[in-house]
Coordinates of C-alpha atoms in Angstrom, one line a residue:
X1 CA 0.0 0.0 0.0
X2 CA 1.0 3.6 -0.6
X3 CA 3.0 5.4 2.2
X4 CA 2.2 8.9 2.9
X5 CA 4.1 11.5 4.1
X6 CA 1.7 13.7 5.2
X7 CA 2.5 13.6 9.1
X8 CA 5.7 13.8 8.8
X9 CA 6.7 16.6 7.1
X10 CA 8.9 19.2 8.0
X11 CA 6.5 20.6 11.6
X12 CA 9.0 22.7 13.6
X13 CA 9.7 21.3 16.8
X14 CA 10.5 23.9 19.6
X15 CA 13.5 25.9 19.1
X16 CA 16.9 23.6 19.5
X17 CA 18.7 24.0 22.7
X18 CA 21.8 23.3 21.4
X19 CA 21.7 26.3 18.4
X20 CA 23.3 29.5 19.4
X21 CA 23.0 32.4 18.0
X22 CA 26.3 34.8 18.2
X23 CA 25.2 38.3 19.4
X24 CA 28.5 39.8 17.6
X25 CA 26.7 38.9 14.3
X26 CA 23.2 39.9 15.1
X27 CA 22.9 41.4 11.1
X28 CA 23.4 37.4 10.4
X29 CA 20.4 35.4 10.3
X30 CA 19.4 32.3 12.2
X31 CA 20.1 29.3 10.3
X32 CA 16.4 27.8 10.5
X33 CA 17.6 24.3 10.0
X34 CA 19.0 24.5 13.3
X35 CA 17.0 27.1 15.0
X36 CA 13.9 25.4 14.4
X37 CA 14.6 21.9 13.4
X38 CA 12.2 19.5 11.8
X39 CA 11.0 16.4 12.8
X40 CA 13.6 14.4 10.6
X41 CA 16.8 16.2 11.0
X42 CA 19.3 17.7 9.4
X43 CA 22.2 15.3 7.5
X44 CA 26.1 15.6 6.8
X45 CA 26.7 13.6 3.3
X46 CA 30.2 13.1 2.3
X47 CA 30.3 11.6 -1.0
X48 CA 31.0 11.6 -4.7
X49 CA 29.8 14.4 -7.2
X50 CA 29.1 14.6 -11.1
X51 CA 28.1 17.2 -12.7
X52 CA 26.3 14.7 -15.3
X53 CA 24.3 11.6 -14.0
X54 CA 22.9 10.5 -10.5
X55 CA 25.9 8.8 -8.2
X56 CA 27.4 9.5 -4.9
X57 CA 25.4 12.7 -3.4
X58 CA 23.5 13.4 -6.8
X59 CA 21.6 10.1 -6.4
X60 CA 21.4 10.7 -2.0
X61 CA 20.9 14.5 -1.7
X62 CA 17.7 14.9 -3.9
X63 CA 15.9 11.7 -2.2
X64 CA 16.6 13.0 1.5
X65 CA 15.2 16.3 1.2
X66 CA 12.4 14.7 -0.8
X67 CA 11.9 12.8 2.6
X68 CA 11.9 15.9 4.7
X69 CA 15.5 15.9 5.4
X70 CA 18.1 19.5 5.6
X71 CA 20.8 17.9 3.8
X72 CA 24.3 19.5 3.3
X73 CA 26.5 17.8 0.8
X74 CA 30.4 17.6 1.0
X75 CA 31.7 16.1 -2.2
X76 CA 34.9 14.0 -2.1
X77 CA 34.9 13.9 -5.7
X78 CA 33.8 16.2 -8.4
X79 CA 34.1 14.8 -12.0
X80 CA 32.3 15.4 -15.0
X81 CA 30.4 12.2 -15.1
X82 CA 30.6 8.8 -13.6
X83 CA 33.9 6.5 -14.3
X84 CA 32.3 4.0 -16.4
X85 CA 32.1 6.6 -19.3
X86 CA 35.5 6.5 -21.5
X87 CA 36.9 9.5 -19.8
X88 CA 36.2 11.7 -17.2
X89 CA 37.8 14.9 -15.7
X90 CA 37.8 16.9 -12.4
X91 CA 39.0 17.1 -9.3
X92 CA 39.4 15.1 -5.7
X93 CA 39.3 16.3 -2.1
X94 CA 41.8 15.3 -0.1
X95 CA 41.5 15.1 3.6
X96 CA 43.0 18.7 4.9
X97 CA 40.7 20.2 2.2
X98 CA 37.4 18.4 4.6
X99 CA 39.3 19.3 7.7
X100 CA 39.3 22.7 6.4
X101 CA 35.3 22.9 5.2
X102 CA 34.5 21.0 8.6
X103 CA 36.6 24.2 10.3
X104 CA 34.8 26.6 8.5
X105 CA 31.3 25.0 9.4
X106 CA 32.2 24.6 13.5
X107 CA 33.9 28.7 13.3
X108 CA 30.2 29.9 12.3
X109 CA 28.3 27.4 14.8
X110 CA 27.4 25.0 12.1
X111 CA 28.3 21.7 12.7
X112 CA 25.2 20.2 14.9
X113 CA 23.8 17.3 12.9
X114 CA 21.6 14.6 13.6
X115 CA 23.1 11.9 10.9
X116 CA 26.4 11.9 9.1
X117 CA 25.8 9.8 6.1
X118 CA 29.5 8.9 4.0
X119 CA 29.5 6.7 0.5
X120 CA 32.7 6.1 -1.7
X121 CA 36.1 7.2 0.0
X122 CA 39.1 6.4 -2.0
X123 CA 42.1 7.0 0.5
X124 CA 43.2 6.1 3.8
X125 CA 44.1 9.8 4.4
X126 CA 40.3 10.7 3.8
X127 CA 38.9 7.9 5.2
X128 CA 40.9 8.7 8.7
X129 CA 39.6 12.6 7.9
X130 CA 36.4 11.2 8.2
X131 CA 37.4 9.4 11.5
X132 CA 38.3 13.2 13.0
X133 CA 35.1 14.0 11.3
X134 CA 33.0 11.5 13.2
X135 CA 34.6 12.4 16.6
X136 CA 33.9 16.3 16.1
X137 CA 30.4 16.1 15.2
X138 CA 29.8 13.9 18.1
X139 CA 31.4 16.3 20.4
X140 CA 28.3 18.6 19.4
X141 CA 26.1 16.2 19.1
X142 CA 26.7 12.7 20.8
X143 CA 23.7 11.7 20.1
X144 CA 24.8 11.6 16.3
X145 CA 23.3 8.8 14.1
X146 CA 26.5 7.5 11.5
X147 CA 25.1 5.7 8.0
X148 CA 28.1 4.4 7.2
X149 CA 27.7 2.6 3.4
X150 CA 31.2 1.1 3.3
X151 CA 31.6 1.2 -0.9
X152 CA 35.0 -0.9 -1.6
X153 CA 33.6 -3.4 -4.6
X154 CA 31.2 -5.4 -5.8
X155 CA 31.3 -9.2 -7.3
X156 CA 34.4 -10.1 -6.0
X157 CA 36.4 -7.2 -7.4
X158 CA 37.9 -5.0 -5.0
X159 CA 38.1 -1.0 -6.8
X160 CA 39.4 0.3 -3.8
X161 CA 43.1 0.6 -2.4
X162 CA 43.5 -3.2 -0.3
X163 CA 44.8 -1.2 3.0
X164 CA 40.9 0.9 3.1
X165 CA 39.3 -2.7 4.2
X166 CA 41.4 -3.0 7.3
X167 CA 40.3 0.8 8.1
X168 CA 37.0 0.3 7.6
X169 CA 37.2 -3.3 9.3
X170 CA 39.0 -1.7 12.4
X171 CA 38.3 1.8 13.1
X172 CA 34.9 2.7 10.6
X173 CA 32.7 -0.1 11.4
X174 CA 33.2 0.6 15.5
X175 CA 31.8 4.1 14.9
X176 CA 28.6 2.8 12.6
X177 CA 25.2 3.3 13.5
X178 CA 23.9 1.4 10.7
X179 CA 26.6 -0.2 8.0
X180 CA 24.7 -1.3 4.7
X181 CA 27.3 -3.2 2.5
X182 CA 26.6 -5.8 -0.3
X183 CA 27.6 -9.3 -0.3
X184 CA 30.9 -8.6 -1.4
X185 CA 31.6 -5.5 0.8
X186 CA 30.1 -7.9 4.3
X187 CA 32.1 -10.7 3.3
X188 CA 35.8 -8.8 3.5
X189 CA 34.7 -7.0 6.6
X190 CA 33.2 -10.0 8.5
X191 CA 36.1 -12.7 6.9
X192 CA 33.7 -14.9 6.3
X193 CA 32.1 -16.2 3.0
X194 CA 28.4 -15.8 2.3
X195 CA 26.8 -18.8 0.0
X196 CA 23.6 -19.0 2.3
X197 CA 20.7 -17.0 4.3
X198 CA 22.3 -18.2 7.2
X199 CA 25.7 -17.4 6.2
X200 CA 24.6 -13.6 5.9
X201 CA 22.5 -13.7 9.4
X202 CA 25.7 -14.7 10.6
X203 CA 27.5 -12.1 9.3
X204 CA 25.1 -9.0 10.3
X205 CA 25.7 -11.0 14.1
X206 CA 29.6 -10.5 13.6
X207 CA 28.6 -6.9 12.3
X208 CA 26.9 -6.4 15.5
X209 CA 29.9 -7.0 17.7
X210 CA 31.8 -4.9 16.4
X211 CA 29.7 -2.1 16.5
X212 CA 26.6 -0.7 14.1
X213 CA 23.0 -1.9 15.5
X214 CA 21.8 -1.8 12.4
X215 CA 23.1 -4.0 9.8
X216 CA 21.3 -4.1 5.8
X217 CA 23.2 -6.4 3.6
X218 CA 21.6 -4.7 0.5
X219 CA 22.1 -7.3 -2.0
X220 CA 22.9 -11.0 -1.9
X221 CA 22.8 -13.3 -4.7
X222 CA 21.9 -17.0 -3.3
X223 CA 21.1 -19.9 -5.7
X224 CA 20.4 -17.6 -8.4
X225 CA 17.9 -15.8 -6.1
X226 CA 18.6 -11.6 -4.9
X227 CA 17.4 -10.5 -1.9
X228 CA 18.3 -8.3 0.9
X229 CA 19.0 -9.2 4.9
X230 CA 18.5 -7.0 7.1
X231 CA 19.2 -6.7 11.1
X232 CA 18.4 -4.4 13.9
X233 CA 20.2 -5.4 17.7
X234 CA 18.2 -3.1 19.4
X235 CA 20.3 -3.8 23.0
X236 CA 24.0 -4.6 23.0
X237 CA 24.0 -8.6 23.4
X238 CA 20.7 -9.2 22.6
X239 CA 19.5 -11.6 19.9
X240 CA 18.9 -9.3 16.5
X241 CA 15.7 -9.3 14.7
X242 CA 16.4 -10.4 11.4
X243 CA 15.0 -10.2 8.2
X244 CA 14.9 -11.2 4.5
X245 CA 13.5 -9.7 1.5
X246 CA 13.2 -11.0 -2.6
X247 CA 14.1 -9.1 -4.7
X248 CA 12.6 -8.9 -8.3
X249 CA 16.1 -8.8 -10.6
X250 CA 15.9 -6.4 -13.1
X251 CA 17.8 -7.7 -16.5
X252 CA 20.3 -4.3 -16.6
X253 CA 23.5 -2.5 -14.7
X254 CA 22.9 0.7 -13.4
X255 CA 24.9 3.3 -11.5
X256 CA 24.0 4.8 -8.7
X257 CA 21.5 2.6 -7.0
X258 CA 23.9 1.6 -4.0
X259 CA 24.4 5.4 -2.9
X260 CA 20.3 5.8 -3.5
X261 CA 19.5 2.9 -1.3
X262 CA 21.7 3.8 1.6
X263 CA 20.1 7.7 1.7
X264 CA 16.7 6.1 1.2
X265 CA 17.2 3.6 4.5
X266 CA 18.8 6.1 6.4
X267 CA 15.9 8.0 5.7
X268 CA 12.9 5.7 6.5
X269 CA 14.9 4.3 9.2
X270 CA 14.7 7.1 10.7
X271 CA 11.0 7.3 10.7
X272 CA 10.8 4.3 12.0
X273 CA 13.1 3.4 14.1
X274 CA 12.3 0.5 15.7
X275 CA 11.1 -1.3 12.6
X276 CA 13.9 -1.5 10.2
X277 CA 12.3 -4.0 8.1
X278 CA 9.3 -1.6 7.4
X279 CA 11.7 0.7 6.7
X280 CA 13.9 -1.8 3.8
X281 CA 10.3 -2.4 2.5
X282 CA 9.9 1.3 1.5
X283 CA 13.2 1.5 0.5
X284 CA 13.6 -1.2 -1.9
X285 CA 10.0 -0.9 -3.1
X286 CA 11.0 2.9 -4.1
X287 CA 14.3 1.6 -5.5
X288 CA 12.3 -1.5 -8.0
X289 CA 10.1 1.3 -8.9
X290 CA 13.1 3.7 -9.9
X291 CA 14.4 0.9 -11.8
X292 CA 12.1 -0.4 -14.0
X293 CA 11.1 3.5 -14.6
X294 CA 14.4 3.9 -16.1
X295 CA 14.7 0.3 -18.1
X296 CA 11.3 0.9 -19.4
X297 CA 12.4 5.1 -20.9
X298 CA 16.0 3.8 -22.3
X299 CA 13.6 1.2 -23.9
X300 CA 11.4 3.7 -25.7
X301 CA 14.2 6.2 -26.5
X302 CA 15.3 3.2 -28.6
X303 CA 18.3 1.7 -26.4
X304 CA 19.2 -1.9 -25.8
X305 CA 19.3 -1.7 -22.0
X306 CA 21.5 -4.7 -21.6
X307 CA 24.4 -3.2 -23.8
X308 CA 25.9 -0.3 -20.9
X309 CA 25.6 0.9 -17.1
X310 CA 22.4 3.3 -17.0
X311 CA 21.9 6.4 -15.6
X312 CA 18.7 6.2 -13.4
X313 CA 15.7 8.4 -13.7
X314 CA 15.7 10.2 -10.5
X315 CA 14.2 13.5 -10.9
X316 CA 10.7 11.6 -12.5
X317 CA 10.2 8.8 -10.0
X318 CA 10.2 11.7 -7.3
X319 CA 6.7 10.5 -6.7
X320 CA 7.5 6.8 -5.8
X321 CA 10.2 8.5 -3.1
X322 CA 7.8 10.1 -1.2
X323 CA 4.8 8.1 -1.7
X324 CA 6.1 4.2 -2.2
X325 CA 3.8 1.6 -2.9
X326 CA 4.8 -1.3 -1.2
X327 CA 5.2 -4.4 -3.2
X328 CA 7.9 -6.3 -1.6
X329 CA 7.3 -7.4 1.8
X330 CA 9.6 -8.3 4.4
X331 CA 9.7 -11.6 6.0
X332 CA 11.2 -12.4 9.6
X333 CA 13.2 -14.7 10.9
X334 CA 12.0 -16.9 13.7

C-alpha cells in the first residue's frame, strides 16, 4: 500500500537547545535548520559528485530532502560524469581540504547534525579525515546517528586501495550506527564467505559485535535468487531481529542505486526506528520502482538496456520516493 508523508513533514519542533545564536553577528540570520529543526533532522553527506548523471550525493541529496530531510553535501569527488564513461575529468578532495570545510562550518556554529551519512572514499588519508570528522560532530552532538555505506567493490572485485578494508574493518565499522554493505563488501569485513541466508545472518551478528545496531546487507545473490537481509540489535547482546527480503532482478546494470539505497534507508529508518524491516520495504520498493522506470524510458528512446551501465531516472520517480507503494514485503526470521 501507498506510504504517505503527510504527518511527517517538516512541523517545527520547539527551538533547539543546542543552536546559538552569536550576538557579535546579530545582522546574520538564524540558520532555520537548526534554530527550528524539523521532525527528521538535518544530515552531513560526504560523498561523490558529477556534474552529469545520478551517483554518490547526486543520487542521495535529492531523495533525502524529498523525505523531509536539511541535507548538506560535501563532495569527495567532483568529476564530470561517472567513471564508467570512456573519460572523465575533475577534481578530488583530499582530507585537509574536509578538515578545512569541517573548520569553516564549527567557526560559524554550524556543525550540529543529527546523521552523518559517508559513501565512496578512496584513500586512507580521507577515510581517517572522516574518522576526526565522526569524533567532532559527536562532540556537538553525541547523540549523532553515522550511516556508514562502506563502498570498496562489488562481485568479488575489489576497486578500492586493499589497506581501506582493514580501516573500515577496524576503526569505521566501530563508529557505525547502521553499516549497509553488499555481499561482497560484508564478506571482506566479516572474513567470512556468504553462499547461504544463514551465512549472511551470521555475518550481520559479527557486524553487530563490532559495533553498528543496524546492519542491511543490501544485496545478496543466493542460488540464483537476490534479496536483501536485514538486522536491527536493538540492546548490545541481545539476539537481532532479522529479516529477509526478494528481490525482483531487473535484466540491466545501473549506477547509482547503491548510494540511492543507503540515503533512502537512512531516511525511512529514521521514521521508523524500531522497525527496520518496514523501513527496507519502502526502500527497496521505491528503488524497484526507480528501476524499472528507467529500463522501461531507455527502452522507448530506442536503447538496448543490456548493452551499458544506466543512468537512473531520479528526478521523474520523485513520486515513488515520497509516496512508495509497497510491493515487496519483508519476511522475519523466527
Amino acid at each position: 500500500m501507498p506510504f504517505s508523508l503527510s504527518t511527517t513533514t517538516t512541523t517545527p519542533r520547539s527551538p533547539n537547545p543546542n543552536f546559538r545564536s552569536r550576538k557579535s553577528r546579530m545582522s546574520t540570520p538564524p540558520v532555520l535548520s537548526l534554530a527550528l529543526p524539523s521532525d527528521t533532522g538535518r544530515v552531513l553527506s560526504i560523498q561523490s559528485h558529477t556534474v552529469q548523471g545520478y551517483v554518490g550525493n547526486k543520487s542521495a541529496v535529492f531523495p533525502l530532502q524529498l523525505l523531509g530531510y536539511d541535507v548538506d553535501p560535501i563532495n569527495s569527488v567532483q568529476f564530470s560524469n561517472h567513471t564508467g564513461y570512456p573519460t572523465f575529468k575533475g577534481q578530488v578532495l583530499n582530507g585537509e581540504q574536509l578538515w578545512e570545510l569541517i573548520e569553516g562550518l564549527e567557526a560559524n556554529d554550524l556543525l550540529f547534525y543529527t546523521h552523518l551519512l559517508t559513501g565512496y572514499i578512496g584513500s586512507v588519508s580521507f577515510l581517517n579525515t572522516i574518522l576526526e570528522v565522526i569524533n567532532k560532530l559527536r562532540s556537538v552532538n553525541p547523540n549523532l546517528t553515522y550511516v556508514c555505506d562502506p563502498v570498496m567493490g562489488d562481485e568479488g572485485k575489489l576497486y578500492v586501495p586493499e589497506e581501506l578494508v582493514h580501516v573500515y574493518r577496524e576503526k569505521v565499522v566501530p563508529l557505525a550506527s547502521m553499516l549497509t554493505p553488499n555481499q561482497f563488501e560484508a564478506e571482506k569485513l566479516t572474513g567470512l564467505r556468504i553462499n547461504s541466508e544463514e551465512d549472511g545472518r551470521e555475518a550481520c551478528a559479527i557486524l553487530h559485535a563490532a559495533g553498528p545496531s543496524k546492519v542491511v546487507i543490501t544485496s545478496i545473490t543466493i542460488g540464483g535468487l537476490l534479496l536483501l537481509i536485514g538486522s536491527h540489535q536493538k540492546e548490545k547482546g541481545q539476539k537481532p531481529e532479522q529479516f529477509k527480503i526478494l528481490i525482483d532482478k531487473i535484466p540491466a546494470y545501473f549506477t547509482g542505486t547503491g548510494d540511492l539505497m543507503t540515503a533512502l534507508l537512512l531516511g525511512w529508518s529514521n521514521k521508523y526506528p524500531d522497525s527496520l524491516d518496514k523501513a527496507a520495504e519502502l526502500a527497496v520498493s521505491t528503488l524497484q520502482a526507480l528501476l524499472r522506470r528507467t529500463l522501461g524510458d531507455y527502452k522507448r528512446a530506442g536503447y538496448d538496456p543490456t548493452s551499458s551501465s544506466l543512468e537512473i531516472r531520479l528526478i521523474q520517480s520523485q513520486d515513488d520516493i515520497r509516496n512508495p507503494n509497497v510491493e515487496l514485503k519483508a519476511e522475519r526470521y523466527s
